[in-house]
Short mmCIF file of C-alpha atoms in Angstrom, two decimals:
data_model
loop_
_atom_site.label_atom_id
_atom_site.label_comp_id
_atom_site.label_asym_id
_atom_site.label_seq_id
_atom_site.Cartn_x
_atom_site.Cartn_y
_atom_site.Cartn_z
CA MET A 237 0.00 0.00 0.00
CA SER A 238 1.32 3.46 -0.89
CA SER A 239 2.34 5.77 1.93
CA PHE A 240 0.47 9.03 2.45
CA ALA A 241 3.54 10.88 1.13
CA ASP A 242 3.36 8.87 -2.10
CA LEU A 243 -0.38 9.51 -2.39
CA ARG A 244 0.19 13.20 -1.78
CA ARG A 245 2.75 13.38 -4.58
CA MET A 246 0.39 11.50 -6.91
CA MET A 247 -2.36 13.99 -6.04
CA VAL A 248 -0.10 16.89 -6.96
CA ASP A 249 1.10 15.33 -10.21
CA CYS A 250 -2.09 13.65 -11.43
CA GLN A 251 -4.83 15.93 -10.07
CA LEU A 252 -3.50 19.43 -9.51
CA ARG A 253 -1.06 19.78 -12.39
CA THR A 254 -3.61 18.38 -14.84
CA TYR A 255 -6.23 20.88 -13.58
CA ASP A 256 -4.14 23.91 -14.55
CA VAL A 257 -2.60 24.41 -11.11
CA THR A 258 0.83 25.74 -12.03
CA ASP A 259 1.73 28.08 -9.16
CA ARG A 260 4.84 26.64 -7.51
CA ALA A 261 3.90 27.86 -4.04
CA VAL A 262 0.46 26.21 -4.26
CA LEU A 263 1.97 22.95 -5.52
CA ALA A 264 4.63 22.96 -2.81
CA ALA A 265 2.01 23.56 -0.12
CA ALA A 266 -0.16 20.73 -1.42
CA ASP A 267 2.87 18.45 -1.42
CA SER A 268 3.73 19.31 2.18
CA VAL A 269 0.40 19.56 4.05
CA PRO A 270 -0.84 16.12 5.20
CA ARG A 271 -4.42 16.08 3.91
CA GLU A 272 -5.09 12.89 5.88
CA ALA A 273 -4.97 15.03 9.04
CA PHE A 274 -8.16 16.78 7.92
CA VAL A 275 -10.44 13.76 7.70
CA PRO A 276 -11.49 11.51 10.60
CA GLY A 277 -9.16 8.54 11.06
CA ASP A 278 -11.50 5.94 9.60
CA LEU A 279 -11.74 8.01 6.41
CA ALA A 280 -8.01 8.66 6.04
CA HIS A 281 -7.84 6.30 3.07
CA LEU A 282 -10.03 8.77 1.15
CA ALA A 283 -7.84 11.80 1.83
CA TYR A 284 -6.29 11.92 -1.63
CA VAL A 285 -9.20 10.88 -3.84
CA ASP A 286 -10.35 13.24 -6.56
CA GLN A 287 -13.67 14.13 -4.93
CA SER A 288 -15.20 15.97 -2.00
CA ILE A 289 -15.34 14.22 1.36
CA ALA A 290 -18.31 14.63 3.70
CA LEU A 291 -17.24 15.15 7.31
CA PRO A 292 -19.40 12.88 9.50
CA GLY A 293 -21.33 14.56 12.28
CA THR A 294 -21.06 18.00 10.65
CA THR A 295 -22.81 20.02 7.97
CA ARG A 296 -19.50 20.36 6.12
CA ALA A 297 -17.37 18.60 3.54
CA LEU A 298 -13.87 19.03 2.15
CA PRO A 299 -14.02 20.05 -1.53
CA ALA A 300 -11.89 18.09 -3.99
CA PRO A 301 -8.17 18.94 -3.63
CA MET A 302 -7.88 20.31 -7.17
CA VAL A 303 -10.75 22.75 -6.62
CA VAL A 304 -9.25 24.16 -3.41
CA ALA A 305 -5.78 24.43 -4.96
CA ARG A 306 -7.00 26.21 -8.08
CA MET A 307 -9.09 28.64 -6.04
CA ILE A 308 -6.07 29.53 -3.91
CA GLN A 309 -3.99 29.96 -7.07
CA ALA A 310 -6.58 32.43 -8.41
CA LEU A 311 -6.27 34.50 -5.21
CA GLU A 312 -2.60 35.20 -6.03
CA LEU A 313 -1.75 34.86 -2.35
CA LYS A 314 1.47 36.44 -1.13
CA ALA A 315 3.49 35.47 1.93
CA GLY A 316 2.62 37.60 4.93
CA GLU A 317 -0.92 38.39 3.81
CA ARG A 318 -3.86 37.92 6.16
CA ALA A 319 -5.89 35.00 4.86
CA LEU A 320 -9.24 33.63 5.97
CA GLU A 321 -10.98 30.42 5.01
CA TYR A 322 -14.68 30.61 5.82
CA GLY A 323 -16.76 27.44 6.23
CA GLY A 324 -13.77 25.27 5.45
CA GLY A 325 -14.83 22.31 7.59
CA SER A 326 -11.67 20.82 9.06
CA GLY A 327 -9.56 23.61 7.56
CA TYR A 328 -7.45 22.12 4.76
CA GLY A 329 -7.65 25.29 2.65
CA ALA A 330 -6.50 27.44 5.56
CA ALA A 331 -3.58 25.07 6.16
CA LEU A 332 -2.50 25.34 2.52
CA MET A 333 -2.52 29.13 2.76
CA ALA A 334 -0.52 28.97 6.00
CA ALA A 335 2.02 26.71 4.28
CA MET A 336 2.38 29.43 1.64
CA GLY A 337 3.41 31.92 4.32
CA ALA A 338 0.06 33.60 4.99
CA GLN A 339 -1.20 34.63 8.42
CA ALA A 340 -4.05 32.15 8.10
CA SER A 341 -7.29 31.81 10.02
CA LEU A 342 -10.26 29.49 9.70
CA CYS A 343 -13.77 30.63 10.61
CA GLU A 344 -16.02 27.60 11.05
CA PRO A 345 -19.43 28.18 12.71
CA ASP A 346 -20.23 24.45 12.69
CA GLU A 347 -19.05 23.36 16.15
CA ALA A 348 -18.34 19.75 15.22
CA ALA A 349 -16.35 20.78 12.15
CA LEU A 350 -14.43 23.35 14.20
CA ALA A 351 -13.46 20.61 16.65
CA LEU A 352 -12.12 18.52 13.75
CA ALA A 353 -10.14 21.53 12.52
CA ARG A 354 -8.58 22.21 15.90
CA ALA A 355 -7.57 18.56 16.16
CA ALA A 356 -6.06 18.72 12.67
CA PHE A 357 -4.11 21.92 13.38
CA ALA A 358 -2.59 20.26 16.46
CA GLN A 359 -1.07 17.41 14.43
CA ASP A 360 2.58 17.18 13.41
CA GLY A 361 3.36 18.64 10.01
CA VAL A 362 0.31 20.91 9.90
CA PRO A 363 1.03 24.66 9.67
CA GLU A 364 -0.20 27.00 12.39
CA VAL A 365 -3.73 28.29 11.76
CA GLN A 366 -6.00 30.32 14.04
CA ALA A 367 -9.37 28.54 14.39
CA LEU A 368 -12.41 30.73 15.09
CA ALA A 369 -16.11 30.10 15.59
CA ALA A 370 -16.96 33.60 14.33
CA ILE A 371 -15.18 36.39 12.48
CA PRO A 372 -14.30 39.32 14.77
CA ALA A 373 -16.65 42.19 13.94
CA LYS A 374 -14.10 44.56 12.44
CA ALA A 375 -11.58 42.03 11.15
CA GLN A 376 -10.43 42.38 7.55
CA TYR A 377 -8.34 40.06 5.44
CA ASP A 378 -6.29 40.36 2.28
CA VAL A 379 -7.78 37.15 0.92
CA VAL A 380 -10.93 35.22 1.79
CA LEU A 381 -11.49 31.67 0.58
CA VAL A 382 -15.08 30.43 0.91
CA GLY A 383 -14.85 26.72 1.60
CA GLY A 384 -18.07 25.49 -0.01
CA ALA A 385 -20.63 26.29 -2.66
CA CYS A 386 -22.90 29.30 -2.22
CA GLU A 387 -26.40 29.21 -3.63
CA THR A 388 -26.64 32.94 -2.86
CA GLN A 389 -23.91 35.54 -3.09
CA PRO A 390 -21.77 35.49 0.11
CA SER A 391 -22.22 39.24 0.56
CA SER A 392 -22.11 38.99 4.36
CA LEU A 393 -18.36 38.35 4.00
CA PHE A 394 -17.64 41.32 1.75
CA GLY A 395 -17.08 43.70 4.67
CA HIS A 396 -14.21 41.51 5.85
CA VAL A 397 -12.22 42.00 2.64
CA ALA A 398 -9.54 44.67 3.10
CA PRO A 399 -9.01 47.39 0.48
CA GLY A 400 -7.13 45.80 -2.38
CA GLY A 401 -8.12 42.35 -1.13
CA ARG A 402 -9.72 39.37 -2.87
CA LEU A 403 -12.51 36.94 -2.09
CA ILE A 404 -13.18 33.74 -3.99
CA ALA A 405 -16.26 31.56 -3.82
CA ILE A 406 -18.13 28.89 -5.76
CA GLU A 407 -21.52 30.34 -6.63
CA GLY A 408 -24.32 28.04 -7.74
CA LEU A 409 -24.86 24.33 -7.38
CA GLY A 410 -24.02 21.36 -9.57
CA ARG A 411 -23.44 21.98 -13.28
CA ALA A 412 -24.45 25.63 -12.91
CA ALA A 413 -21.68 26.40 -10.41
CA ARG A 414 -18.92 28.90 -11.21
CA VAL A 415 -15.93 30.08 -9.23
CA ILE A 416 -16.19 33.86 -8.83
CA LEU A 417 -13.19 36.00 -7.89
CA TYR A 418 -14.00 39.34 -6.25
CA ARG A 419 -11.52 42.19 -5.95
CA HIS A 420 -11.91 45.12 -3.57
CA ALA A 421 -11.26 48.23 -5.64
CA GLY A 422 -12.39 51.64 -4.47
CA GLU A 423 -15.52 51.29 -2.38
CA THR A 424 -16.88 48.11 -3.95
CA LEU A 425 -16.09 44.49 -4.71
CA THR A 426 -16.24 43.50 -8.36
CA GLY A 427 -16.53 39.85 -9.31
CA ARG A 428 -15.70 37.86 -12.41
CA PRO A 429 -15.96 34.13 -13.19
CA VAL A 430 -12.61 32.35 -13.38
CA PHE A 431 -13.49 28.68 -13.93
CA ASP A 432 -16.24 26.11 -13.51
CA ALA A 433 -16.26 23.95 -10.39
CA ALA A 434 -18.68 22.40 -7.93
CA ALA A 435 -18.55 21.67 -4.21
CA PRO A 436 -20.93 20.73 -1.40
CA ALA A 437 -23.12 23.66 -0.35
CA LEU A 438 -22.70 25.79 2.75
CA THR A 439 -26.00 25.88 4.62
CA GLU A 440 -25.71 29.58 5.49
CA PHE A 441 -25.60 30.54 1.81
CA ARG A 442 -28.56 28.49 0.61
CA LYS A 443 -31.60 30.18 -0.92
CA ALA A 444 -34.57 30.57 1.37
CA GLU A 445 -37.33 28.12 0.50
CA ALA A 446 -40.15 29.86 -1.31
CA PHE A 447 -43.72 29.20 -0.21
CA VAL A 448 -45.72 27.48 -2.93
CA PHE A 449 -49.51 27.80 -3.00
#
């Protein structure tokens, strides 16, 4: 059976590189962060599969590795920047950004998922990440990575994007989903689609159910 290090290298070479992930810092982070730390032990064998992984006992899932890596690449993250992953479940995306030299935080309102994240961040080989249950009211970040699909625009996060900052999110569900990159220029955030991708939905960004007569 292949070691996790071998599986990690195969993920980088056969999933990320073939999905147009070319940024050396992103690839190096993906090759160094032990993704198996971010799934419960009995699911560790799934850590490097090319698909999302539901996190038992939570409302969250880890998106496929290639989706997370390409979203981070689109953010053009620089070492030393303040980075936030919102709704990232056990926090793999935040750990990748920390491995790239960012001052990384995870905000995860799901208590069970937050517990998984804190356990993951305490493991050997995992970069230091601040784990939060809520975003401090006036906190702003240079980059914000939304860790799941949004059926509605994640506008409640826009105020946490610093001037000149970026936010990236998957908007829409299934085949209709697009990754949208927002940039904070002037007084507003302007978004543009960068690629197609899908991920499990975040409950807080689902559309309200309409009453049908």
